[in-house]
mmCIF file with all atom_site columns, C-alpha atoms in Angstrom:
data_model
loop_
_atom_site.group_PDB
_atom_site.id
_atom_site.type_symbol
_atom_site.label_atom_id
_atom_site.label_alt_id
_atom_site.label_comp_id
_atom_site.label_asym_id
_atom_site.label_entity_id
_atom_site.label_seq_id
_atom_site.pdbx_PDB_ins_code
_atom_site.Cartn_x
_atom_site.Cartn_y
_atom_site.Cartn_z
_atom_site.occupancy
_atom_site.B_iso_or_equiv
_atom_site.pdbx_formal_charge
_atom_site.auth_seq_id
_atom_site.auth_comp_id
_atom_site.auth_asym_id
_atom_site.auth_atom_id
_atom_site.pdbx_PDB_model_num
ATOM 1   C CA . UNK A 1 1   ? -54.805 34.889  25.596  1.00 52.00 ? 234 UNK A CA 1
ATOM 2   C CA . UNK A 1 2   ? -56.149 32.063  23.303  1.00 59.00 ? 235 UNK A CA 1
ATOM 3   C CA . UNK A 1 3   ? -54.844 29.148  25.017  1.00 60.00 ? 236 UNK A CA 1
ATOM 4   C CA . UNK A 1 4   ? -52.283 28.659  22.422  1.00 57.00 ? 237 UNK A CA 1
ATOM 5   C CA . UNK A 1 5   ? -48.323 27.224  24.180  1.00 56.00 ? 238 UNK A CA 1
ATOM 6   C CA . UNK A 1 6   ? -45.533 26.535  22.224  1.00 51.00 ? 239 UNK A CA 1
ATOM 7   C CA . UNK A 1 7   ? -43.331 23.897  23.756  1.00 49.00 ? 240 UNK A CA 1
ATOM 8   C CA . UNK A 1 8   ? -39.714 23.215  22.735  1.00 49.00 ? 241 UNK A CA 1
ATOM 9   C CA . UNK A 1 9   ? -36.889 20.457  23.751  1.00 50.00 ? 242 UNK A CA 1
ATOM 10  C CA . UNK A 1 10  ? -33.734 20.007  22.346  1.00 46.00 ? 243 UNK A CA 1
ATOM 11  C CA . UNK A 1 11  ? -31.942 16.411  23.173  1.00 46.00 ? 244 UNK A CA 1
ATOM 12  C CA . UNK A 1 12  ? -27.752 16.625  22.423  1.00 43.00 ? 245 UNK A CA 1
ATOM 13  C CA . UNK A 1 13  ? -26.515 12.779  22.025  1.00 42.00 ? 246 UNK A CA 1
ATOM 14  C CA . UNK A 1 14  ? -23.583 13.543  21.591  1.00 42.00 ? 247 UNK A CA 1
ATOM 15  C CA . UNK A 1 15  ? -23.370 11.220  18.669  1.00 39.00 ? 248 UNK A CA 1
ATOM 16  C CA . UNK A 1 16  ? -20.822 11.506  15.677  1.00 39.00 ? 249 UNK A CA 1
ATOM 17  C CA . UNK A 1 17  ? -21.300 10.002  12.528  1.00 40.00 ? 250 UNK A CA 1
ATOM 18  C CA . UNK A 1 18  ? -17.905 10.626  10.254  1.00 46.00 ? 251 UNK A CA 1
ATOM 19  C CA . UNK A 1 19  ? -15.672 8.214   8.650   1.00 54.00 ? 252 UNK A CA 1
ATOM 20  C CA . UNK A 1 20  ? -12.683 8.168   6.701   1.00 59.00 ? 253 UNK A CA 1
ATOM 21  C CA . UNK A 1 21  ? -11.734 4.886   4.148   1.00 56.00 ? 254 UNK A CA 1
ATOM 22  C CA . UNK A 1 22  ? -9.707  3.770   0.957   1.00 57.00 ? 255 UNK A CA 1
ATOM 23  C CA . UNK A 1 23  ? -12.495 2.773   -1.682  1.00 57.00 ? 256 UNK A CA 1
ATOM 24  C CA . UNK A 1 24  ? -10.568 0.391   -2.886  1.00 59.00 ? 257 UNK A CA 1
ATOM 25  C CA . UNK A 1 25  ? -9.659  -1.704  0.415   1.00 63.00 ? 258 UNK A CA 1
ATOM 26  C CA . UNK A 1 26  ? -5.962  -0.239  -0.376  1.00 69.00 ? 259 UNK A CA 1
ATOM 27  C CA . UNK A 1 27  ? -3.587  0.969   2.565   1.00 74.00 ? 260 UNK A CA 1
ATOM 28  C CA . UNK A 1 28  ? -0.295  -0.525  0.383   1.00 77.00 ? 261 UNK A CA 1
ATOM 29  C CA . UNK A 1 29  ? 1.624   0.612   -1.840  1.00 76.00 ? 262 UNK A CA 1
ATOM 30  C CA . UNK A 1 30  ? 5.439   -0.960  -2.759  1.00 72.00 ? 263 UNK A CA 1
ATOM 31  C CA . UNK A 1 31  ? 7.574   -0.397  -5.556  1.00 72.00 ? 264 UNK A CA 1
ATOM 32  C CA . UNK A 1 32  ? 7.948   3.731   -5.941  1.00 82.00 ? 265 UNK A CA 1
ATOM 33  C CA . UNK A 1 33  ? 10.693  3.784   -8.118  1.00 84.00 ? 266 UNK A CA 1
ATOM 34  C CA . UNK A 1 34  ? 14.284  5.181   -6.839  1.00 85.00 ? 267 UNK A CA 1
ATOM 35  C CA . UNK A 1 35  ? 13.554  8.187   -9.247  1.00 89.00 ? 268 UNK A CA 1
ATOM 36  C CA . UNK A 1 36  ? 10.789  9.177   -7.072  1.00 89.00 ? 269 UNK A CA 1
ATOM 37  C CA . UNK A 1 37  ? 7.086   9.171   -8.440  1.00 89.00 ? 270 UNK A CA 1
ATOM 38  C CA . UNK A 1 38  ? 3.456   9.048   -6.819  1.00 88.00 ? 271 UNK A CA 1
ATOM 39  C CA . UNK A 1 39  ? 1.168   6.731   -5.906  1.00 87.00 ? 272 UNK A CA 1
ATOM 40  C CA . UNK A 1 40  ? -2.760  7.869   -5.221  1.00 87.00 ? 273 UNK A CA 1
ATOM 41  C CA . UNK A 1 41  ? -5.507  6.535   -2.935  1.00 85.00 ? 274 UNK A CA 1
ATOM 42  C CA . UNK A 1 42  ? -9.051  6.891   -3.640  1.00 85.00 ? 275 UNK A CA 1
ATOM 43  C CA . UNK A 1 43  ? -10.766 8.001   -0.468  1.00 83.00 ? 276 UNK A CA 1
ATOM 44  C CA . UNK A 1 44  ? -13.948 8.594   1.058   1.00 81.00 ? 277 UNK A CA 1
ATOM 45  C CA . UNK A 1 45  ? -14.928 10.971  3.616   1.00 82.00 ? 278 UNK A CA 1
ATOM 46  C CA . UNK A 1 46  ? -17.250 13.411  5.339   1.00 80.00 ? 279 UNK A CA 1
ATOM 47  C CA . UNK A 1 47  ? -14.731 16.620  5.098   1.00 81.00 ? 280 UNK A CA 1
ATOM 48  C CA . UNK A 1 48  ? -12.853 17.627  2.151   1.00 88.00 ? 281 UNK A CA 1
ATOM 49  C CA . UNK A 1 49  ? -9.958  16.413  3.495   1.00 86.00 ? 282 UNK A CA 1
ATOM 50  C CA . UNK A 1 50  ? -7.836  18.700  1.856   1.00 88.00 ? 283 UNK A CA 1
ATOM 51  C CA . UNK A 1 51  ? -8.755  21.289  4.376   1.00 88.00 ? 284 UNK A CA 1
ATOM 52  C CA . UNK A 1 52  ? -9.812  19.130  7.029   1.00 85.00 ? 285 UNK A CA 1
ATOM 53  C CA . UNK A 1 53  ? -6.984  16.056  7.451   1.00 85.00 ? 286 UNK A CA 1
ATOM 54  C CA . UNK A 1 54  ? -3.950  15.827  10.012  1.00 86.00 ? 287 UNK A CA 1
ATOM 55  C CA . UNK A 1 55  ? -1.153  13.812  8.432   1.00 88.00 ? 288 UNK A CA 1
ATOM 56  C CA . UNK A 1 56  ? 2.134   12.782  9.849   1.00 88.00 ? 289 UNK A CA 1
ATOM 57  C CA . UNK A 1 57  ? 4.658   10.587  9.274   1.00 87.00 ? 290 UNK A CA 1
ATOM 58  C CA . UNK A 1 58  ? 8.575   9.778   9.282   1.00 84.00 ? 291 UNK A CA 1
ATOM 59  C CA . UNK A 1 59  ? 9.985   11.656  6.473   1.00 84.00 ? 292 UNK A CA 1
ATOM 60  C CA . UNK A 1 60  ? 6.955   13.413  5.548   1.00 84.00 ? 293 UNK A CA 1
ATOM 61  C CA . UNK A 1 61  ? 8.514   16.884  3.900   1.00 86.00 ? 294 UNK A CA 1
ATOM 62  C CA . UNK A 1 62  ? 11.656  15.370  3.529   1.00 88.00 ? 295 UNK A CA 1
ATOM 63  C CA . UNK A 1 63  ? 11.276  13.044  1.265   1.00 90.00 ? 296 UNK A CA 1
ATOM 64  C CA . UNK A 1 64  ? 7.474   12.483  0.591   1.00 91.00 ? 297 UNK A CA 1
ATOM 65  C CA . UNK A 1 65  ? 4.255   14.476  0.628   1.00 92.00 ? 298 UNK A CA 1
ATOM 66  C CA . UNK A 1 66  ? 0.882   14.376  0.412   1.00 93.00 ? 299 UNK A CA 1
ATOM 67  C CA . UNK A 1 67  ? -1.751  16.538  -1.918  1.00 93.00 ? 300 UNK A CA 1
ATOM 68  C CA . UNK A 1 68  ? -5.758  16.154  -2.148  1.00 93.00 ? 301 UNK A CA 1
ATOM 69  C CA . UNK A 1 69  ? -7.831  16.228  -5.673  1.00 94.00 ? 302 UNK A CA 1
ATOM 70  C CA . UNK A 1 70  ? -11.026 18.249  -5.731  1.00 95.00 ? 303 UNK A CA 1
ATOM 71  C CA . UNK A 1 71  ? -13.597 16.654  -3.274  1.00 93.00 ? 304 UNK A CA 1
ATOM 72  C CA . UNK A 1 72  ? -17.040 15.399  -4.339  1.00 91.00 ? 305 UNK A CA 1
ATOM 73  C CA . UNK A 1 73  ? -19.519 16.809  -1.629  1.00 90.00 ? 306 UNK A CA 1
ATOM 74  C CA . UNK A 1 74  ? -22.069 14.566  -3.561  1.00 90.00 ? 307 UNK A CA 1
ATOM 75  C CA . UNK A 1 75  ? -20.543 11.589  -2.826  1.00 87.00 ? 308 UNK A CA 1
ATOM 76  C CA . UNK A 1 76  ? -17.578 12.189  -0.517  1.00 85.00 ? 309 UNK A CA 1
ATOM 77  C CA . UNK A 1 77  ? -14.486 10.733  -2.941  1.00 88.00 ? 310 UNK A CA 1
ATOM 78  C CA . UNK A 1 78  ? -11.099 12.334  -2.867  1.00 89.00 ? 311 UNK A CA 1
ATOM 79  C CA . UNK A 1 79  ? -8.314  11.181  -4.387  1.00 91.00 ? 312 UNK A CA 1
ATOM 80  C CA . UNK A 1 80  ? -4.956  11.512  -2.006  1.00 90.00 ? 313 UNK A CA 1
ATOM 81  C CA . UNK A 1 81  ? -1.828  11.607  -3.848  1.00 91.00 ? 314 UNK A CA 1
ATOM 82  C CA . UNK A 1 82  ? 1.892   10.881  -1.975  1.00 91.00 ? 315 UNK A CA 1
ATOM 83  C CA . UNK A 1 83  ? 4.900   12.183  -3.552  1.00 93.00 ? 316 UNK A CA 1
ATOM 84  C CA . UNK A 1 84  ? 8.203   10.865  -2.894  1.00 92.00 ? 317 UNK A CA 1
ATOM 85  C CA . UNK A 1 85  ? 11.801  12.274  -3.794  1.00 93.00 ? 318 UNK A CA 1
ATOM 86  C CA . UNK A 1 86  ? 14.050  10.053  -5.686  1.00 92.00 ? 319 UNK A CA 1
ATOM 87  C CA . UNK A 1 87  ? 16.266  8.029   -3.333  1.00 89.00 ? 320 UNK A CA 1
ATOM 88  C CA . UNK A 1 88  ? 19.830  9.181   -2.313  1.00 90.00 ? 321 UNK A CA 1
ATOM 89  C CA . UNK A 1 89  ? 23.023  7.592   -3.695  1.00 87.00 ? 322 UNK A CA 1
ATOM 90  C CA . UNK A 1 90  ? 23.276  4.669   -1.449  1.00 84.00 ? 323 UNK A CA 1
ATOM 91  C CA . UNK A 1 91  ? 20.202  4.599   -0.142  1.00 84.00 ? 324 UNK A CA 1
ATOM 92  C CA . UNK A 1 92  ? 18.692  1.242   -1.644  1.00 82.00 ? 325 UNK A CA 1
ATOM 93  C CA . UNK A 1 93  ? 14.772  1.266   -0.180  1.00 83.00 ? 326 UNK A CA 1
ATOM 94  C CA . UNK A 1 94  ? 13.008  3.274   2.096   1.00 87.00 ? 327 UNK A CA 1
ATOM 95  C CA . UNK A 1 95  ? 9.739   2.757   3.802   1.00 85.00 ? 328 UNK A CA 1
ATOM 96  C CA . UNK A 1 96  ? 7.112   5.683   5.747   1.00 86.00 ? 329 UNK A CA 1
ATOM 97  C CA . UNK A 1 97  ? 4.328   5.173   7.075   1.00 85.00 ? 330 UNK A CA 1
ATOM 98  C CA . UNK A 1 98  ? 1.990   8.043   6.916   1.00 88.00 ? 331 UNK A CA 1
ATOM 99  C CA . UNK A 1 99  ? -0.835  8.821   9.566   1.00 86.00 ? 332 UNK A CA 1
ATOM 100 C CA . UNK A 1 100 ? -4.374  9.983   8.323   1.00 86.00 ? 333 UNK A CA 1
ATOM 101 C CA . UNK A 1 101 ? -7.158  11.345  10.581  1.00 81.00 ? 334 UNK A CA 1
ATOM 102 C CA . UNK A 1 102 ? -9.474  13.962  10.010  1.00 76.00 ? 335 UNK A CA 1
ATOM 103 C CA . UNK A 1 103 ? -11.936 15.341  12.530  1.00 74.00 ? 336 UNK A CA 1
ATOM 104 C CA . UNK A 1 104 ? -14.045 12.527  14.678  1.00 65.00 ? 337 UNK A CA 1
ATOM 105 C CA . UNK A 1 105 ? -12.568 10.135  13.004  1.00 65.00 ? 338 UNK A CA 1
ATOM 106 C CA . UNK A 1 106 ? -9.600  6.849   14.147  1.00 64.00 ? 339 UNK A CA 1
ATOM 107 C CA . UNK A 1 107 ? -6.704  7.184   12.314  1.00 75.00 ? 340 UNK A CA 1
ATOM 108 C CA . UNK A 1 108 ? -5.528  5.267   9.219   1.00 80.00 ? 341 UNK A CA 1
ATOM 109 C CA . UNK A 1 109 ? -2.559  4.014   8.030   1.00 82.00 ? 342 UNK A CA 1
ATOM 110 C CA . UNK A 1 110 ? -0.689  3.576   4.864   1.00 82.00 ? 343 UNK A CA 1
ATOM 111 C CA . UNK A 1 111 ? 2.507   1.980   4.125   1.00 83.00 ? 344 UNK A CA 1
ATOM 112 C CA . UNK A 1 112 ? 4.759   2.693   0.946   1.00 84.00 ? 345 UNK A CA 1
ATOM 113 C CA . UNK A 1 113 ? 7.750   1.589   -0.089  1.00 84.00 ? 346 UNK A CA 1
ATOM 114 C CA . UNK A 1 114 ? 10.438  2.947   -2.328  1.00 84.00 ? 347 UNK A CA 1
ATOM 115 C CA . UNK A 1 115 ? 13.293  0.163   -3.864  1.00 79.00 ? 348 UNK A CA 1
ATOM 116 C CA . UNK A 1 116 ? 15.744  1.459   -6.077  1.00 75.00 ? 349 UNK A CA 1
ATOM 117 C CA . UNK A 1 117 ? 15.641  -2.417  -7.836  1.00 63.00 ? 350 UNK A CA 1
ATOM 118 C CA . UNK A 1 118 ? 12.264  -1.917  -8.643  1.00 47.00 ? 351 UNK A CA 1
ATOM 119 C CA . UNK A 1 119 ? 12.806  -3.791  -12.106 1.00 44.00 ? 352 UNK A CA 1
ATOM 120 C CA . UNK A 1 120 ? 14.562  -6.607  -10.900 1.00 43.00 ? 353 UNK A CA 1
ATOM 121 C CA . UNK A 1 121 ? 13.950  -9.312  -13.663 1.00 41.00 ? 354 UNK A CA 1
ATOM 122 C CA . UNK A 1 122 ? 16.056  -11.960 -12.401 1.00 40.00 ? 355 UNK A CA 1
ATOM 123 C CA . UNK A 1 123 ? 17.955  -12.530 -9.486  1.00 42.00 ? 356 UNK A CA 1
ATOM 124 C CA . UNK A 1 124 ? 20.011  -15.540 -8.795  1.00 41.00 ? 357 UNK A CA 1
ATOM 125 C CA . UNK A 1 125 ? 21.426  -16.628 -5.452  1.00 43.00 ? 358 UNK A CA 1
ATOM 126 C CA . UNK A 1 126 ? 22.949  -20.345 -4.689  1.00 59.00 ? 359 UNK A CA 1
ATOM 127 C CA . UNK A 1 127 ? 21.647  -22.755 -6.720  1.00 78.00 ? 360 UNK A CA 1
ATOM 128 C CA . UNK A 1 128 ? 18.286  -21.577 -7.027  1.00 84.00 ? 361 UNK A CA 1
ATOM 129 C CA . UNK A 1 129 ? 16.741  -18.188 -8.795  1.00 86.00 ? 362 UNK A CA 1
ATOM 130 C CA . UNK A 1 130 ? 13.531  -16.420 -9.755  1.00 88.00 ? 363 UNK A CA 1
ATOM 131 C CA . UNK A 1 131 ? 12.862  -14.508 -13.404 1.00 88.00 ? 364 UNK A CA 1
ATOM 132 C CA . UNK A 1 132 ? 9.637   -12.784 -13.690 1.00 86.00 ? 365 UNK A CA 1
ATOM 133 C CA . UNK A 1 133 ? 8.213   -13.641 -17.257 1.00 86.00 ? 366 UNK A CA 1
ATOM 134 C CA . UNK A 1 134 ? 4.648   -11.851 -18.137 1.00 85.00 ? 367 UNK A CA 1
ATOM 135 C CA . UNK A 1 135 ? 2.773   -12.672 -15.345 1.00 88.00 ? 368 UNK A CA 1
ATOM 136 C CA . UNK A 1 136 ? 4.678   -15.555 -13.861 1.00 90.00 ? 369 UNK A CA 1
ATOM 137 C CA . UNK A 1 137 ? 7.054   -16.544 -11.473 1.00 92.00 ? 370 UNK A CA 1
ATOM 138 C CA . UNK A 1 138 ? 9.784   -18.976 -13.162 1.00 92.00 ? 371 UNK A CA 1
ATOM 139 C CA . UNK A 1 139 ? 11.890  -20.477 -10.327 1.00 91.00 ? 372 UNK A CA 1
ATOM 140 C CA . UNK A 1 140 ? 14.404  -23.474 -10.515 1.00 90.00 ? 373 UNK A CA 1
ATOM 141 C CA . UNK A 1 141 ? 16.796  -24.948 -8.726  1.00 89.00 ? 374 UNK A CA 1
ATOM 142 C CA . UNK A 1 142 ? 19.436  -28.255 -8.388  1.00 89.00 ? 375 UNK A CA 1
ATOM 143 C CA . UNK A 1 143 ? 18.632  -28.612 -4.856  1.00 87.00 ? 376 UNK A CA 1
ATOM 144 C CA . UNK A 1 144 ? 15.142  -26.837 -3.363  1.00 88.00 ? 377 UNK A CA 1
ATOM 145 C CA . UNK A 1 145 ? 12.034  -29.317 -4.579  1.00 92.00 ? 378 UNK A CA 1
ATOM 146 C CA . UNK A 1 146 ? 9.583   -26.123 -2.497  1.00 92.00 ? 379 UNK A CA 1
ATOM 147 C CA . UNK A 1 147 ? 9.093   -22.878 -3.081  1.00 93.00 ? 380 UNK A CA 1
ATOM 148 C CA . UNK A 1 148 ? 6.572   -20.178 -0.927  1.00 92.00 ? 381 UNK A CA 1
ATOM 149 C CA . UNK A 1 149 ? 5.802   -17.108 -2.005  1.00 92.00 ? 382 UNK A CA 1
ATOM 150 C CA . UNK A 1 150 ? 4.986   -13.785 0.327   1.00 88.00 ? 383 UNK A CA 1
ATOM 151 C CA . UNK A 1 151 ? 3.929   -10.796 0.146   1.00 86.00 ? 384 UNK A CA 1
ATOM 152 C CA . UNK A 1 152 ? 5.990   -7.448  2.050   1.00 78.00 ? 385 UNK A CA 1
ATOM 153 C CA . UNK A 1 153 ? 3.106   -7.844  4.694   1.00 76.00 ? 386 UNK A CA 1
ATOM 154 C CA . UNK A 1 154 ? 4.432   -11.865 5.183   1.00 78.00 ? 387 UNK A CA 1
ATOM 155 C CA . UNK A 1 155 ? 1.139   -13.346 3.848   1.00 85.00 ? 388 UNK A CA 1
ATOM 156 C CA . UNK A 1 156 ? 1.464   -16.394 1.542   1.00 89.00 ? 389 UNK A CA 1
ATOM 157 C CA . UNK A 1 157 ? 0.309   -16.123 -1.630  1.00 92.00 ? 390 UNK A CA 1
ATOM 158 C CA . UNK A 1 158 ? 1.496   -18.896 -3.567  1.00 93.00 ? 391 UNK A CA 1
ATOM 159 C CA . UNK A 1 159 ? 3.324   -21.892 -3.341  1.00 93.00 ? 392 UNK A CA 1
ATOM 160 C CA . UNK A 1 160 ? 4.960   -24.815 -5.849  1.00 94.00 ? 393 UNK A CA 1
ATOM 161 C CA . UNK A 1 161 ? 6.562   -27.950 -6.098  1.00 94.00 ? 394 UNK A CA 1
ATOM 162 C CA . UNK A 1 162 ? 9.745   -27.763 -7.910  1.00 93.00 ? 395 UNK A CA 1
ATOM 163 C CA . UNK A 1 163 ? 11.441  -30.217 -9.792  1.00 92.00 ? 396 UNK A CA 1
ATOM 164 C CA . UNK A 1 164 ? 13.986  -28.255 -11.693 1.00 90.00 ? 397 UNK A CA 1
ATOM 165 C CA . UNK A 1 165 ? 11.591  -25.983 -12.647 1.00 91.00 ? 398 UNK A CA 1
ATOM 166 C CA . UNK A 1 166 ? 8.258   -24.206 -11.917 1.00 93.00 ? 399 UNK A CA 1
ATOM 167 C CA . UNK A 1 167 ? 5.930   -21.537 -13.370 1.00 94.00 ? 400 UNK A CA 1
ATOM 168 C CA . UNK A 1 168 ? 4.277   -19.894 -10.503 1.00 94.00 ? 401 UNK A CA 1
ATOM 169 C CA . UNK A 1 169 ? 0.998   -17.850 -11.884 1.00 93.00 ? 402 UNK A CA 1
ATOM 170 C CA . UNK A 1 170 ? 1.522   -14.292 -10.481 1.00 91.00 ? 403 UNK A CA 1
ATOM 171 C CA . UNK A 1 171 ? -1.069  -12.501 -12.864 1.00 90.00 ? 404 UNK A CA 1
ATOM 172 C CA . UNK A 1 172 ? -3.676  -12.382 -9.254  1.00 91.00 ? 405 UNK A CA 1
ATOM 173 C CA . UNK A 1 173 ? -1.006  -10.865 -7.623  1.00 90.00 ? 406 UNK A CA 1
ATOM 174 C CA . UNK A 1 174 ? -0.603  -6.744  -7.516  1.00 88.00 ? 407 UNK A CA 1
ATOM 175 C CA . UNK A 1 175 ? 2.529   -5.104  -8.571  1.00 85.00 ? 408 UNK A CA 1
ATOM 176 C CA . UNK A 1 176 ? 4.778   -5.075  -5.758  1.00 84.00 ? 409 UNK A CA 1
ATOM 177 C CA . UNK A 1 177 ? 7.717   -7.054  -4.170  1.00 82.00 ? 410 UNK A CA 1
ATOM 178 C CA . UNK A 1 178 ? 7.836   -10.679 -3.563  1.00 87.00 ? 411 UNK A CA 1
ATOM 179 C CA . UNK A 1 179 ? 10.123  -12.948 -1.442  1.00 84.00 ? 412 UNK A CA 1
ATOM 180 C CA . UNK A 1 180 ? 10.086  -16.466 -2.661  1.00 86.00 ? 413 UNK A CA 1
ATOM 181 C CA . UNK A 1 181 ? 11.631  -18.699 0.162   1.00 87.00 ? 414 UNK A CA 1
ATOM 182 C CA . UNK A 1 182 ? 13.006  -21.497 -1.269  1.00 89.00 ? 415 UNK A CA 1
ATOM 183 C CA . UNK A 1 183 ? 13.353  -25.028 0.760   1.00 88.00 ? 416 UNK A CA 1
ATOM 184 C CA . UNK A 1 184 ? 17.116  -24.938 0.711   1.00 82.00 ? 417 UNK A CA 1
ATOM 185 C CA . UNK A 1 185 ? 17.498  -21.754 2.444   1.00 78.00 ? 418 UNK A CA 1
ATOM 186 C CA . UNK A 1 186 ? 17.491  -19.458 -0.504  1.00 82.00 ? 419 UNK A CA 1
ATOM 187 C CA . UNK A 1 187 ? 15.197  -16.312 -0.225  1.00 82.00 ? 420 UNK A CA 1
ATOM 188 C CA . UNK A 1 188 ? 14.696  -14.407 -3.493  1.00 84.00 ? 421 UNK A CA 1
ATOM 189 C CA . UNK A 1 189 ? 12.893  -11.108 -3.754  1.00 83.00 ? 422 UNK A CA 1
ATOM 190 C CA . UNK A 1 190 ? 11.727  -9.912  -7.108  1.00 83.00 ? 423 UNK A CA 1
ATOM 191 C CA . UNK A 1 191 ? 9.165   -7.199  -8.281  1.00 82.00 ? 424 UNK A CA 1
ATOM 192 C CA . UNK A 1 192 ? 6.511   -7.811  -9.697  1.00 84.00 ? 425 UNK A CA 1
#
């Protein structure tokens, strides 16, 4: 009767809207020392991913796993912490990868690494060597006049001339390992 129509439509897109990052720009971690410890990522998500995230990875259970801190509906932070067992006897490093995905989301990766030499201070090989003082590099060498500095994921991050001797400035750098390739040949690795 009074001319009155109610009209309804309801459109599916089909569209999801989740996501799933480090805060910090952070998928690396090296240097877990051989006596096992943790290392925590600072995450952002849609889901609490304690309840909500499928992880995998070589070793995972074995030798390393993963816990969630309390989730912040308000602004989506979680912190995820891995866990690793201290290394076996002769077992120098060991490296997982761990898989992260939660629902509607691509995966993401993080690399860790575990070196039973984690304090390497000075390491000496042919005729040239690294110490790490403070926040430097100190190479020298009789025969290299180069040195290059990577990272574990092969960037360079520094280079020097050397003519004896050379501070490298390292304090930019993270904590982590190092391999200084030396013109001569010699490759160093030190932590930092």
């Amino acid at each position: 009767g009074d001319g009155l129509y109610a009209h309804a439509y309801v459109i599916n897109l089909g569209v999801t809207n989740n996501w799933l990052f480090e805060r910090n720009g952070k998928n690396t971690y090296d240097g877990i020392p051989a006596e096992g410890g943790s290392c925590t990522f600072n995450m952002n998500s849609l889901f609490d991913m304690g309840a909500m995230a499928n992880i995998s990875g070589e070793g995972m259970y074995d030798w390393w796993d993963v816990s969630f801190g309390e989730y912040d509906i308000q602004t989506g932070n979680q912190d995820m912490t891995f866990t690793f067992q201290p290394l076996p006897d002769g077992v120098d490093d060991r490296r997982c990868m761990a898989r992260v995905s939660s629902p509607g989301v691509a995966e993401v990766q993080y690399y860790m690494s575990q070196l039973r030499h984690g304090g390497v201070e000075s390491i000496a090989t042919s005729a040239s060597s690294v110490k790490v003082l403070g926040n430097n590099f100190v190479v020298s060498s009789t025969v290299a006049n180069a040195v290059k500095v990577y990272n574990v994921s092969g960037q360079l991050v520094a280079s020097a001339n050397v003519d004896g001797t050379a501070v490298i400035p390292a304090a930019n750098l993270a904590k982590g390992l190092y391999i200084l390739r030396f013109n001569d040949n010699t490759v160093v690795k030190v932590m930092k």
